[in-house]
Structures are given as structure tokens and as C-alpha cells.
């Protein structure tokens, strides 16, 4: 009887111990590891600091913690001239994973030369990383990666509106960057911010917020496949017409153009389509129902030539072709859909009929390789151990898109800071934030044309994540490297 009671007591104690456990993430923590990588034939020694750093409220209380990974060379004694690159991905709601282990960092995915998954999953050295010329910190905004909100003593979490919106996001991230820079003694360093996709919106806004609120002046902003909501999701003839050069690029890659165009190089075709878009298509679409039948027919004919679609399908849409329809229609007769973020990727739908693909072929492919790789890399290589789920995409919605002045914020930041330079990078086969949208956004940001000598545009023969293609990984990193080297050591007064 006694043994039976003892067994029951032991069982109950174990059960209570298990049930009393709670998953916790330290708000302020760092795990340091030492590494080496060979970049452009030169061996680089570096340290990776992986961990969390708080977001503070106005009363000095921690209301969130941001998971980040900070890489810095260990053979540099004086970092006052050593550039610092602060890296964000987009979404909104995406972890800082894509550029971290596929683009600028010291490790990249095990993938083939075009970016498709390869098993065994994992990472390998990145011989093209920019760590040779700049230290890098990859930042995961709230509810992405391992970043989380923190409850107060009563167990109440902060108002979600403090984090989840264009301007809220910019405000708390600018303050967090100040904490990070202070903690790591980087105030004297030339500073750069890089953002991909929605991250482009984020860093455009941060460029001015850092200057005007944190008194931190940047040397450069790098926009990778940037999202500009003054162009995207706007029901206007201009926004629709701007898609045609992307349609031409996607059709060219998938061998769906007329023979004479298909035989030309992509970069011979695109200027012709861009010229037609600006000078003919936008004015024609602006006419709406007032356009003559003859003009409408002529425009449809030329759009069909450049897009790979039929004249009838274009006329049925009144010249206004939705991107989702294009991804479904272009290769419908071959039984495939094409990818949204990268139209080199093909998908297979349940039915060939319909107006949009069943799924994003490219994103499913990327999650295939990124998810196991980042979990393995953080836990086993960088030694950050936690039972928390690494959120590739987190719950950040509803996201407040009101009062989006980020494009003009970037212009104002450039006006205030003669040192500030901009680099735009985008893939020709990106159907979400198209390369011609990026050009248009760039033109509208600097309408007076006064900053032309401080703005660069680079295009690549791949999609949204242009760096997944081996050839573009090298070229795009070299472009960032050259941009940093040409703008970090000004050695001249910041004046006009």
C-alpha cells in the first residue's frame, strides 16, 4: 500500500513539474561563436553574436525582444572606419532569414546553381559574402524569427498597434537600432541599411527616422526588390501598365515570345518594351472607355507581342491584365503556372482552368530549403538553443498602411544628408515588386532629378531573391561591395 501511494505521489509531482513549465525566451541574451570564411580568395576571421535585445517603451520597460545575428570581423582593431550593414527582410511579417543565409552573410543554403532545393538541407560557406568589407546585423522584427512581445508583471502584452504598421514599425526599429549601435560601440562607423521587399518600405522610412529622431546619419540605403505602396495595390492605369516590361521578361525566359523577339537578348528586348510602356501604353490606358476601337486593337496587338498572351485575352480584360491572371495564363497550354516572386519557377494546378494559380510555386520551393537550414544553422552552428518556433512568417496583421510617406522620407533624408546614397537591386523575373515598378518609384522619389549621381539601379536575370541564382549571387554582392567601398570613406565635408 505504501509503495502504491509513493508511486502516485511521485507521478503527481512529476506531472506538476511538467505542467508548471513555461516556454520562455530571455529578453537580453547573446551567444558568441568564432568562425572563418574565405571570401574572394582571402580568409576572414569573424565572430557571430546571436541572441536577443529589448525594445523599450517610454518608461524604460522592455515590451518586446528582437532576435538578431551580428557578424563582425575579429581582425579589425579599430571599427571607426569599418562599415556596419543593418539588414531587414519584408513581408510585412517575414523573418530576417532570406538575405541572412542566401545573400550577404558568411553562410548560404545548399541549393543548385539556379536556386532549387538540394538535400541534405543545410548551409555552406559563402565565398561572395560582403563580410570582407562590412560587419552585418540581421534583425527580426516583432513576431518574426524568435522575436516576441513581452508581457508586463500582470501578464498583459503591449498594444499590437505599437509594432504592426508602417509608422509604428519604423519608430520602434529606429529606437532599437540606437540601442544596438550603442551596445556595440558602432556610433563612429559608416552605416548602411538594407531591406528586401516590404523591407524596402521599411528602410526608406528608417532613413529619415534615424536622422530626425535618433540623430544617426547613414551613408547608404540598399533597396532589394523594394515594395512601394504608392505603386503597388493602386487601381490606376499607370500601376497596371508598369507590369508590361515584367511580362515581357517572364515570357522571354519561358520562351513564349514571337521568334524575332525570342532570338534577341533579354536586355535588347526590355528597353523597347519600357519605351512602349511609357510613351504609348500608359496614355492609352488612361483614356479608359474613351479610347477608339482602332487604337485599342493596336495596343492589344502590341501587348500580345510583348507579353506572350493572346490579343483576345487582353481585349477581354480591357488592356488591364491582372498579374495573377498572367501567372495562370502564360503557360496554360503547357499545363503549368509560373511563379509570382520568380517566374522561372513552374507550378502544377488541380485544373488548367481558372484566373489565378493554386499556390506560389517559388515560395513553396524556397520554404523547402530555407526552413530546415535556418533551424539547423541557428541551433547547431551558432549554438542558440531554444524550444521557441522560428517563425518564417509571423502574425503581424492587421498591418496599418495609413500615412505611407516613406518614398518622400527617403528623398528628404537624401536632401538633409549629402553623404546618403541609394542602391536599388531587382530581378527582371520578379512579378510581385517588378523591376519597372522599382524604376518608376526611383524616378518619382527624385522628381527634380537632383540626386541622380547618388542613385544606382542594378537589374539581374532572376526574380525577387535574385541572389539564389549563383551567377547573380556573385554579381549582386559585388555591386553592394562596390557601393559600400565608394560611399563609406568620403574623406570630404558633408556639404553641397
Tab-separated table of C-alpha atoms in Angstrom:
chain	number	residue	atom	x	y	z
A	1	UNK	CA	0.000	0.000	0.000
A	2	UNK	CA	2.804	2.390	0.939
A	3	UNK	CA	4.647	1.678	-2.321
A	4	UNK	CA	1.486	2.353	-4.267
A	5	UNK	CA	0.953	5.703	-2.520
A	6	UNK	CA	4.612	6.596	-3.087
A	7	UNK	CA	4.284	5.853	-6.791
A	8	UNK	CA	1.189	8.029	-7.037
A	9	UNK	CA	2.960	10.887	-5.218
A	10	UNK	CA	5.994	10.667	-7.485
A	11	UNK	CA	3.733	10.641	-10.554
A	12	UNK	CA	1.798	13.684	-9.319
A	13	UNK	CA	4.997	15.611	-8.510
A	14	UNK	CA	6.429	14.890	-11.966
A	15	UNK	CA	3.157	15.885	-13.622
A	16	UNK	CA	3.017	19.162	-11.684
A	17	UNK	CA	6.645	19.900	-12.551
A	18	UNK	CA	5.986	19.353	-16.237
A	19	UNK	CA	2.727	21.309	-16.214
A	20	UNK	CA	4.352	24.228	-14.364
A	21	UNK	CA	6.964	24.718	-17.082
A	22	UNK	CA	6.509	27.687	-19.394
A	23	UNK	CA	8.283	28.390	-22.637
A	24	UNK	CA	10.435	31.467	-22.061
A	25	UNK	CA	12.846	33.421	-24.223
A	26	UNK	CA	15.384	35.667	-22.479
A	27	UNK	CA	14.813	39.309	-23.383
A	28	UNK	CA	18.509	40.159	-23.342
A	29	UNK	CA	20.987	37.469	-24.293
A	30	UNK	CA	23.979	36.753	-26.534
A	31	UNK	CA	25.674	33.549	-27.625
A	32	UNK	CA	29.100	34.155	-29.198
A	33	UNK	CA	30.831	31.784	-31.609
A	34	UNK	CA	34.057	32.094	-33.635
A	35	UNK	CA	34.348	31.232	-37.323
A	36	UNK	CA	36.351	31.627	-40.526
A	37	UNK	CA	35.289	32.003	-44.152
A	38	UNK	CA	37.172	32.549	-47.397
A	39	UNK	CA	35.804	35.477	-49.425
A	40	UNK	CA	37.221	36.279	-52.839
A	41	UNK	CA	40.224	34.084	-52.015
A	42	UNK	CA	41.001	35.784	-48.680
A	43	UNK	CA	40.494	34.069	-45.301
A	44	UNK	CA	38.319	36.155	-42.959
A	45	UNK	CA	38.067	35.509	-39.204
A	46	UNK	CA	34.823	36.627	-37.620
A	47	UNK	CA	32.567	36.326	-34.585
A	48	UNK	CA	28.826	35.716	-34.626
A	49	UNK	CA	26.817	37.174	-31.735
A	50	UNK	CA	23.370	35.587	-31.787
A	51	UNK	CA	20.656	36.499	-29.336
A	52	UNK	CA	18.025	38.951	-28.172
A	53	UNK	CA	17.957	42.668	-27.368
A	54	UNK	CA	14.968	44.502	-25.858
A	55	UNK	CA	12.640	47.095	-27.313
A	56	UNK	CA	11.978	49.693	-24.608
A	57	UNK	CA	8.875	51.800	-24.007
A	58	UNK	CA	8.945	55.466	-22.999
A	59	UNK	CA	9.248	54.460	-19.324
A	60	UNK	CA	12.228	52.184	-19.889
A	61	UNK	CA	10.314	48.915	-19.673
A	62	UNK	CA	11.057	46.046	-22.045
A	63	UNK	CA	7.959	45.489	-24.216
A	64	UNK	CA	9.500	43.191	-26.824
A	65	UNK	CA	12.744	41.462	-27.639
A	66	UNK	CA	14.289	41.254	-31.079
A	67	UNK	CA	16.267	38.219	-32.130
A	68	UNK	CA	19.271	39.163	-34.227
A	69	UNK	CA	22.578	37.825	-35.505
A	70	UNK	CA	25.590	40.142	-35.614
A	71	UNK	CA	28.678	39.217	-37.623
A	72	UNK	CA	31.898	41.183	-37.210
A	73	UNK	CA	35.481	40.619	-38.218
A	74	UNK	CA	37.820	39.841	-35.339
A	75	UNK	CA	40.987	41.026	-37.072
A	76	UNK	CA	39.871	44.675	-37.111
A	77	UNK	CA	41.154	46.583	-34.066
A	78	UNK	CA	39.550	49.949	-34.826
A	79	UNK	CA	35.959	49.790	-36.144
A	80	UNK	CA	35.565	53.557	-36.550
A	81	UNK	CA	36.089	53.215	-40.312
A	82	UNK	CA	34.526	49.770	-40.554
A	83	UNK	CA	31.087	49.938	-42.249
A	84	UNK	CA	28.065	48.407	-40.492
A	85	UNK	CA	25.162	46.995	-42.541
A	86	UNK	CA	21.789	46.585	-40.794
A	87	UNK	CA	19.649	44.056	-42.681
A	88	UNK	CA	15.877	43.573	-42.827
A	89	UNK	CA	13.585	41.352	-44.829
A	90	UNK	CA	9.987	42.227	-45.538
A	91	UNK	CA	6.514	40.726	-45.587
A	92	UNK	CA	5.474	42.538	-43.510
A	93	UNK	CA	5.810	39.599	-41.155
A	94	UNK	CA	8.832	37.878	-42.680
A	95	UNK	CA	11.786	36.734	-40.620
A	96	UNK	CA	15.252	38.043	-41.407
A	97	UNK	CA	16.219	34.736	-42.951
A	98	UNK	CA	16.316	35.100	-46.723
A	99	UNK	CA	19.221	37.514	-47.122
A	100	UNK	CA	20.859	36.105	-43.982
A	101	UNK	CA	21.543	32.604	-45.288
A	102	UNK	CA	21.322	33.155	-49.028
A	103	UNK	CA	22.786	36.555	-49.897
A	104	UNK	CA	25.157	38.764	-47.910
A	105	UNK	CA	26.054	36.585	-44.911
A	106	UNK	CA	29.019	34.211	-44.466
A	107	UNK	CA	26.834	31.115	-44.997
A	108	UNK	CA	24.430	30.241	-47.809
A	109	UNK	CA	21.944	27.449	-48.482
A	110	UNK	CA	22.702	24.126	-50.049
A	111	UNK	CA	20.881	24.788	-53.347
A	112	UNK	CA	21.668	24.246	-57.007
A	113	UNK	CA	23.024	26.968	-59.288
A	114	UNK	CA	19.541	28.234	-60.167
A	115	UNK	CA	18.244	28.252	-56.568
A	116	UNK	CA	16.319	24.966	-56.328
A	117	UNK	CA	16.414	22.849	-53.119
A	118	UNK	CA	19.110	20.229	-52.695
A	119	UNK	CA	19.263	17.584	-49.987
A	120	UNK	CA	20.767	17.168	-47.492
A	121	UNK	CA	19.452	20.513	-46.280
A	122	UNK	CA	21.893	22.883	-44.654
A	123	UNK	CA	24.378	25.661	-45.299
A	124	UNK	CA	27.851	26.088	-46.731
A	125	UNK	CA	30.422	28.887	-46.877
A	126	UNK	CA	29.537	31.931	-48.961
A	127	UNK	CA	32.625	32.975	-50.969
A	128	UNK	CA	30.759	36.096	-52.130
A	129	UNK	CA	29.686	37.499	-48.731
A	130	UNK	CA	30.279	41.198	-48.134
A	131	UNK	CA	31.658	40.463	-44.647
A	132	UNK	CA	35.093	41.295	-46.017
A	133	UNK	CA	34.103	44.981	-46.304
A	134	UNK	CA	31.303	45.408	-43.722
A	135	UNK	CA	30.019	43.942	-40.472
A	136	UNK	CA	26.383	42.851	-40.675
A	137	UNK	CA	23.453	42.517	-38.273
A	138	UNK	CA	20.295	40.654	-39.336
A	139	UNK	CA	17.240	41.907	-37.444
A	140	UNK	CA	13.953	40.031	-36.950
A	141	UNK	CA	11.054	42.428	-36.224
A	142	UNK	CA	8.446	41.532	-33.601
A	143	UNK	CA	6.666	38.181	-34.160
A	144	UNK	CA	9.203	37.029	-36.740
A	145	UNK	CA	12.047	34.576	-36.201
A	146	UNK	CA	12.421	34.268	-32.428
A	147	UNK	CA	11.374	37.894	-31.763
A	148	UNK	CA	8.406	38.288	-29.435
A	149	UNK	CA	6.379	40.785	-27.403
A	150	UNK	CA	6.974	40.770	-23.630
A	151	UNK	CA	4.150	40.715	-21.084
A	152	UNK	CA	4.201	43.048	-18.066
A	153	UNK	CA	4.061	41.926	-14.433
A	154	UNK	CA	0.307	41.381	-14.719
A	155	UNK	CA	0.778	39.175	-17.773
A	156	UNK	CA	-0.604	41.780	-20.174
A	157	UNK	CA	1.027	42.189	-23.555
A	158	UNK	CA	1.581	45.600	-25.181
A	159	UNK	CA	-0.859	47.029	-27.695
A	160	UNK	CA	-0.189	45.432	-31.092
A	161	UNK	CA	-0.507	48.874	-32.664
A	162	UNK	CA	2.920	49.697	-31.217
A	163	UNK	CA	4.509	47.321	-33.707
A	164	UNK	CA	2.274	46.381	-36.622
A	165	UNK	CA	2.025	49.249	-39.093
A	166	UNK	CA	4.270	51.243	-41.401
A	167	UNK	CA	4.975	54.073	-38.988
A	168	UNK	CA	4.900	52.032	-35.774
A	169	UNK	CA	7.392	49.592	-37.305
A	170	UNK	CA	9.734	52.411	-38.293
A	171	UNK	CA	9.523	54.075	-34.868
A	172	UNK	CA	10.403	51.108	-32.673
A	173	UNK	CA	13.032	49.742	-35.074
A	174	UNK	CA	14.813	53.119	-35.215
A	175	UNK	CA	14.935	53.130	-31.411
A	176	UNK	CA	16.148	49.509	-31.328
A	177	UNK	CA	18.917	50.299	-33.826
A	178	UNK	CA	20.112	53.067	-31.494
A	179	UNK	CA	20.287	50.574	-28.619
A	180	UNK	CA	22.184	48.097	-30.779
A	181	UNK	CA	24.668	50.676	-32.092
A	182	UNK	CA	25.321	51.976	-28.569
A	183	UNK	CA	25.745	48.482	-27.081
A	184	UNK	CA	28.224	47.508	-29.784
A	185	UNK	CA	30.197	50.767	-29.954
A	186	UNK	CA	29.344	51.478	-33.606
A	187	UNK	CA	28.441	55.159	-33.482
A	188	UNK	CA	31.536	56.216	-35.443
A	189	UNK	CA	31.164	53.565	-38.141
A	190	UNK	CA	29.766	54.360	-41.609
A	191	UNK	CA	26.251	52.878	-41.509
A	192	UNK	CA	24.040	51.249	-44.127
A	193	UNK	CA	20.566	49.749	-44.031
A	194	UNK	CA	19.325	47.141	-46.488
A	195	UNK	CA	15.741	45.992	-46.935
A	196	UNK	CA	14.160	43.428	-49.216
A	197	UNK	CA	10.564	43.643	-50.493
A	198	UNK	CA	8.478	45.284	-47.734
A	199	UNK	CA	11.873	45.846	-46.157
A	200	UNK	CA	12.354	48.471	-48.882
A	201	UNK	CA	9.397	50.410	-47.478
A	202	UNK	CA	10.858	49.894	-44.002
A	203	UNK	CA	14.370	51.184	-44.745
A	204	UNK	CA	13.079	54.102	-46.822
A	205	UNK	CA	11.183	55.256	-43.733
A	206	UNK	CA	14.048	54.418	-41.380
A	207	UNK	CA	16.450	56.587	-43.375
A	208	UNK	CA	14.672	59.739	-42.193
A	209	UNK	CA	13.566	58.442	-38.785
A	210	UNK	CA	17.149	57.598	-37.842
A	211	UNK	CA	18.283	61.091	-38.818
A	212	UNK	CA	15.450	63.155	-37.399
A	213	UNK	CA	14.603	61.146	-34.257
A	214	UNK	CA	17.797	59.298	-33.357
A	215	UNK	CA	20.356	61.734	-34.847
A	216	UNK	CA	22.001	58.862	-36.674
A	217	UNK	CA	23.150	59.667	-40.218
A	218	UNK	CA	23.608	56.958	-42.829
A	219	UNK	CA	25.991	56.534	-45.746
A	220	UNK	CA	23.688	54.321	-47.767
A	221	UNK	CA	20.321	52.669	-48.210
A	222	UNK	CA	20.101	49.463	-50.271
A	223	UNK	CA	16.687	48.565	-51.675
A	224	UNK	CA	16.382	44.913	-52.741
A	225	UNK	CA	13.241	44.219	-54.806
A	226	UNK	CA	11.534	47.028	-52.887
A	227	UNK	CA	7.793	47.353	-52.350
A	228	UNK	CA	6.372	50.833	-52.943
A	229	UNK	CA	2.694	51.052	-51.983
A	230	UNK	CA	2.332	54.280	-53.940
A	231	UNK	CA	2.624	51.977	-56.972
A	232	UNK	CA	1.509	48.568	-55.728
A	233	UNK	CA	-2.117	47.794	-54.894
A	234	UNK	CA	-3.215	51.039	-56.515
A	235	UNK	CA	-6.059	50.777	-59.004
A	236	UNK	CA	-4.659	53.046	-61.688
A	237	UNK	CA	-3.713	52.819	-65.380
A	238	UNK	CA	-0.101	53.626	-64.528
A	239	UNK	CA	0.244	50.802	-61.995
A	240	UNK	CA	-1.246	48.306	-64.437
A	241	UNK	CA	0.791	49.445	-67.434
A	242	UNK	CA	4.056	49.249	-65.493
A	243	UNK	CA	3.703	45.440	-65.445
A	244	UNK	CA	4.270	45.046	-69.199
A	245	UNK	CA	8.109	45.028	-69.103
A	246	UNK	CA	7.970	42.294	-66.439
A	247	UNK	CA	5.512	40.327	-68.609
A	248	UNK	CA	7.993	40.589	-71.468
A	249	UNK	CA	10.842	39.344	-69.268
A	250	UNK	CA	8.817	36.396	-67.942
A	251	UNK	CA	7.656	35.474	-71.435
A	252	UNK	CA	11.204	35.725	-72.788
A	253	UNK	CA	12.537	33.390	-70.089
A	254	UNK	CA	9.746	30.881	-70.701
A	255	UNK	CA	10.220	31.073	-74.484
A	256	UNK	CA	6.745	32.464	-75.129
A	257	UNK	CA	7.606	35.497	-77.268
A	258	UNK	CA	7.464	35.754	-81.074
A	259	UNK	CA	10.562	34.338	-82.774
A	260	UNK	CA	12.144	37.673	-83.666
A	261	UNK	CA	11.986	38.878	-80.043
A	262	UNK	CA	12.903	35.499	-78.587
A	263	UNK	CA	16.116	35.450	-80.611
A	264	UNK	CA	17.259	38.740	-79.084
A	265	UNK	CA	18.971	39.001	-75.710
A	266	UNK	CA	16.696	39.957	-72.823
A	267	UNK	CA	18.434	43.300	-72.373
A	268	UNK	CA	17.791	44.129	-76.018
A	269	UNK	CA	14.069	43.421	-75.636
A	270	UNK	CA	13.348	45.249	-72.388
A	271	UNK	CA	14.305	48.832	-73.396
A	272	UNK	CA	11.924	48.554	-76.350
A	273	UNK	CA	9.078	47.426	-74.069
A	274	UNK	CA	9.868	50.094	-71.472
A	275	UNK	CA	9.718	52.793	-74.139
A	276	UNK	CA	6.388	51.481	-75.416
A	277	UNK	CA	5.000	51.340	-71.860
A	278	UNK	CA	5.860	54.934	-71.010
A	279	UNK	CA	5.064	56.577	-74.329
A	280	UNK	CA	2.128	54.536	-75.651
A	281	UNK	CA	0.553	52.137	-73.164
A	282	UNK	CA	0.142	54.471	-70.185
A	283	UNK	CA	-1.553	57.219	-72.280
A	284	UNK	CA	-3.779	54.628	-73.981
A	285	UNK	CA	-4.906	53.042	-70.708
A	286	UNK	CA	-5.530	56.459	-69.193
A	287	UNK	CA	-8.235	57.002	-71.829
A	288	UNK	CA	-10.341	54.174	-70.421
A	289	UNK	CA	-13.642	53.812	-72.268
A	290	UNK	CA	-12.942	56.823	-74.465
A	291	UNK	CA	-10.200	55.030	-76.413
A	292	UNK	CA	-11.121	54.325	-80.027
A	293	UNK	CA	-11.666	50.751	-81.170
A	294	UNK	CA	-8.806	51.006	-83.637
A	295	UNK	CA	-6.337	52.289	-81.031
A	296	UNK	CA	-7.463	49.691	-78.517
A	297	UNK	CA	-6.986	46.920	-81.087
A	298	UNK	CA	-3.499	48.197	-81.975
A	299	UNK	CA	-2.473	48.378	-78.321
A	300	UNK	CA	-3.777	44.867	-77.646
A	301	UNK	CA	-1.810	43.568	-80.619
A	302	UNK	CA	1.423	45.107	-79.353
A	303	UNK	CA	0.789	43.975	-75.766
A	304	UNK	CA	0.252	40.440	-77.036
A	305	UNK	CA	3.552	40.609	-78.897
A	306	UNK	CA	5.421	41.698	-75.772
A	307	UNK	CA	3.590	39.600	-73.141
A	308	UNK	CA	3.107	36.183	-74.720
A	309	UNK	CA	-0.677	36.401	-74.186
A	310	UNK	CA	-3.340	36.348	-76.875
A	311	UNK	CA	-4.916	39.529	-78.210
A	312	UNK	CA	-8.361	38.201	-77.280
A	313	UNK	CA	-7.469	37.682	-73.620
A	314	UNK	CA	-6.009	41.186	-73.459
A	315	UNK	CA	-9.105	42.731	-75.037
A	316	UNK	CA	-11.339	40.744	-72.690
A	317	UNK	CA	-9.522	42.492	-69.827
A	318	UNK	CA	-9.783	45.928	-71.479
A	319	UNK	CA	-5.949	46.041	-71.666
A	320	UNK	CA	-5.731	45.773	-67.859
A	321	UNK	CA	-4.087	42.373	-67.231
A	322	UNK	CA	-4.015	41.271	-63.572
A	323	UNK	CA	-0.707	39.721	-62.576
A	324	UNK	CA	-2.487	36.710	-61.063
A	325	UNK	CA	-4.145	36.025	-64.424
A	326	UNK	CA	-0.807	36.314	-66.184
A	327	UNK	CA	0.820	33.710	-63.890
A	328	UNK	CA	-2.045	31.338	-64.708
A	329	UNK	CA	-2.385	32.100	-68.403
A	330	UNK	CA	1.117	32.348	-69.872
A	331	UNK	CA	1.868	28.592	-69.881
A	332	UNK	CA	-1.704	27.325	-69.538
A	333	UNK	CA	-1.425	25.445	-72.839
A	334	UNK	CA	1.656	23.632	-71.481
A	335	UNK	CA	-0.080	22.676	-68.234
A	336	UNK	CA	1.963	24.932	-65.941
A	337	UNK	CA	1.644	28.116	-63.921
A	338	UNK	CA	4.570	30.472	-63.327
A	339	UNK	CA	5.832	31.842	-60.028
A	340	UNK	CA	4.774	35.175	-58.573
A	341	UNK	CA	8.040	36.227	-56.932
A	342	UNK	CA	10.176	34.477	-59.514
A	343	UNK	CA	8.611	33.487	-62.813
A	344	UNK	CA	11.356	30.992	-63.607
A	345	UNK	CA	9.598	28.584	-61.203
A	346	UNK	CA	6.754	26.433	-62.513
A	347	UNK	CA	3.696	25.072	-60.704
A	348	UNK	CA	1.013	22.478	-61.417
A	349	UNK	CA	-2.610	23.294	-60.585
A	350	UNK	CA	-5.539	20.981	-59.986
A	351	UNK	CA	-7.216	22.403	-63.085
A	352	UNK	CA	-5.838	24.302	-66.033
A	353	UNK	CA	-8.984	26.440	-65.920
A	354	UNK	CA	-9.159	29.472	-63.637
A	355	UNK	CA	-7.870	33.003	-63.214
A	356	UNK	CA	-5.022	32.514	-60.745
A	357	UNK	CA	-2.586	29.777	-59.612
A	358	UNK	CA	-3.449	27.434	-56.750
A	359	UNK	CA	-0.188	28.285	-54.962
A	360	UNK	CA	3.038	30.243	-55.296
A	361	UNK	CA	5.437	27.741	-56.832
A	362	UNK	CA	8.559	29.739	-55.995
A	363	UNK	CA	7.693	30.354	-52.330
A	364	UNK	CA	6.966	26.683	-51.685
A	365	UNK	CA	10.331	25.845	-53.232
A	366	UNK	CA	12.123	28.384	-51.048
A	367	UNK	CA	10.456	27.258	-47.810
A	368	UNK	CA	11.508	23.743	-48.789
A	369	UNK	CA	15.166	24.675	-48.327
A	370	UNK	CA	15.228	27.750	-46.051
A	371	UNK	CA	13.197	26.375	-43.132
A	372	UNK	CA	15.330	23.334	-42.247
A	373	UNK	CA	18.523	25.263	-42.988
A	374	UNK	CA	17.873	28.230	-40.665
A	375	UNK	CA	16.706	25.989	-37.813
A	376	UNK	CA	19.787	23.788	-38.136
A	377	UNK	CA	22.154	26.734	-38.542
A	378	UNK	CA	20.973	28.782	-35.562
A	379	UNK	CA	20.745	25.828	-33.185
A	380	UNK	CA	23.706	23.693	-34.215
A	381	UNK	CA	26.247	26.097	-35.722
A	382	UNK	CA	25.547	29.375	-33.896
A	383	UNK	CA	24.530	27.478	-30.721
A	384	UNK	CA	21.382	29.465	-29.937
A	385	UNK	CA	19.275	26.830	-28.200
A	386	UNK	CA	15.543	27.345	-27.685
A	387	UNK	CA	12.267	25.453	-27.978
A	388	UNK	CA	10.599	28.516	-29.497
A	389	UNK	CA	9.418	28.122	-33.062
A	390	UNK	CA	11.416	30.111	-35.586
A	391	UNK	CA	8.632	31.947	-37.413
A	392	UNK	CA	9.424	32.217	-41.113
A	393	UNK	CA	6.252	34.318	-41.306
A	394	UNK	CA	4.643	35.710	-38.165
A	395	UNK	CA	1.279	37.088	-37.096
A	396	UNK	CA	1.546	40.839	-37.701
A	397	UNK	CA	-1.850	41.564	-39.188
A	398	UNK	CA	-3.830	43.742	-39.437
A	399	UNK	CA	-0.959	45.902	-40.667
A	400	UNK	CA	-1.628	49.658	-40.697
A	401	UNK	CA	-0.702	51.030	-44.136
A	402	UNK	CA	-2.042	54.527	-43.478
A	403	UNK	CA	0.123	57.624	-43.842
A	404	UNK	CA	2.756	55.988	-46.006
A	405	UNK	CA	5.242	58.790	-46.689
A	406	UNK	CA	8.270	56.527	-46.926
A	407	UNK	CA	9.154	57.377	-50.518
A	408	UNK	CA	9.297	61.086	-49.732
A	409	UNK	CA	11.006	60.320	-46.414
A	410	UNK	CA	13.867	58.804	-48.390
A	411	UNK	CA	14.070	61.892	-50.603
A	412	UNK	CA	14.067	64.155	-47.544
A	413	UNK	CA	16.786	62.072	-45.896
A	414	UNK	CA	18.941	62.470	-49.015
A	415	UNK	CA	18.332	66.215	-49.045
A	416	UNK	CA	19.335	66.546	-45.393
A	417	UNK	CA	22.369	64.271	-45.664
A	418	UNK	CA	24.828	64.839	-48.561
A	419	UNK	CA	26.580	61.575	-47.643
A	420	UNK	CA	23.472	59.441	-48.229
A	421	UNK	CA	23.486	57.279	-51.377
A	422	UNK	CA	20.932	54.764	-52.679
A	423	UNK	CA	21.368	51.418	-54.431
A	424	UNK	CA	18.337	49.689	-55.988
A	425	UNK	CA	18.626	45.969	-56.824
A	426	UNK	CA	15.898	43.955	-58.523
A	427	UNK	CA	15.317	40.849	-60.632
A	428	UNK	CA	13.730	41.004	-64.085
A	429	UNK	CA	11.538	37.931	-63.390
A	430	UNK	CA	10.005	39.274	-60.169
A	431	UNK	CA	6.234	39.589	-60.660
A	432	UNK	CA	5.446	40.922	-57.165
A	433	UNK	CA	7.648	44.020	-56.935
A	434	UNK	CA	8.593	44.288	-60.578
A	435	UNK	CA	11.825	45.820	-61.793
A	436	UNK	CA	9.982	48.508	-63.774
A	437	UNK	CA	7.899	49.412	-60.722
A	438	UNK	CA	11.221	49.954	-58.975
A	439	UNK	CA	12.491	52.198	-61.758
A	440	UNK	CA	9.268	54.199	-61.682
A	441	UNK	CA	9.420	54.532	-57.890
A	442	UNK	CA	13.023	55.681	-58.136
A	443	UNK	CA	12.097	58.308	-60.736
A	444	UNK	CA	9.189	59.578	-58.620
A	445	UNK	CA	11.274	59.705	-55.450
A	446	UNK	CA	13.672	62.150	-57.112
A	447	UNK	CA	11.289	64.036	-59.407
A	448	UNK	CA	13.619	67.016	-59.677
A	449	UNK	CA	16.491	64.773	-60.789
A	450	UNK	CA	18.881	66.437	-58.350
A	451	UNK	CA	20.194	63.213	-56.810
A	452	UNK	CA	20.965	61.263	-59.996
A	453	UNK	CA	24.656	60.999	-59.162
A	454	UNK	CA	23.817	59.437	-55.768
A	455	UNK	CA	21.347	56.789	-57.014
A	456	UNK	CA	22.222	53.480	-58.680
A	457	UNK	CA	19.975	50.845	-60.272
A	458	UNK	CA	21.061	47.245	-60.882
A	459	UNK	CA	18.972	44.554	-62.577
A	460	UNK	CA	19.572	40.785	-62.568
A	461	UNK	CA	18.408	37.796	-64.611
A	462	UNK	CA	16.410	36.196	-61.819
A	463	UNK	CA	13.495	37.049	-59.527
A	464	UNK	CA	12.629	38.640	-56.195
A	465	UNK	CA	15.531	36.881	-54.465
A	466	UNK	CA	17.966	37.430	-57.292
A	467	UNK	CA	20.818	36.080	-55.166
A	468	UNK	CA	19.516	32.494	-55.288
A	469	UNK	CA	20.948	32.168	-58.776
A	470	UNK	CA	24.680	31.527	-58.418
A	471	UNK	CA	25.751	33.974	-61.124
A	472	UNK	CA	23.627	36.759	-59.639
A	473	UNK	CA	24.772	35.957	-56.093
A	474	UNK	CA	28.286	36.969	-57.066
A	475	UNK	CA	27.288	39.956	-59.198
A	476	UNK	CA	24.800	41.372	-56.682
A	477	UNK	CA	27.229	41.039	-53.748
A	478	UNK	CA	29.950	42.653	-55.843
A	479	UNK	CA	27.562	45.526	-56.561
A	480	UNK	CA	26.913	46.026	-52.831
A	481	UNK	CA	30.624	45.740	-52.096
A	482	UNK	CA	31.476	48.400	-54.683
A	483	UNK	CA	28.644	50.617	-53.402
A	484	UNK	CA	29.927	50.447	-49.817
A	485	UNK	CA	33.555	50.993	-50.767
A	486	UNK	CA	32.683	54.032	-52.878
A	487	UNK	CA	30.496	55.688	-50.244
A	488	UNK	CA	31.945	54.736	-46.837
A	489	UNK	CA	35.217	56.684	-46.930
A	490	UNK	CA	34.076	60.084	-48.102
A	491	UNK	CA	37.050	61.947	-46.629
A	492	UNK	CA	35.334	65.208	-47.508
A	493	UNK	CA	32.889	67.539	-45.755
A	494	UNK	CA	29.178	66.681	-45.930
A	495	UNK	CA	28.042	69.751	-47.828
A	496	UNK	CA	26.607	70.807	-51.176
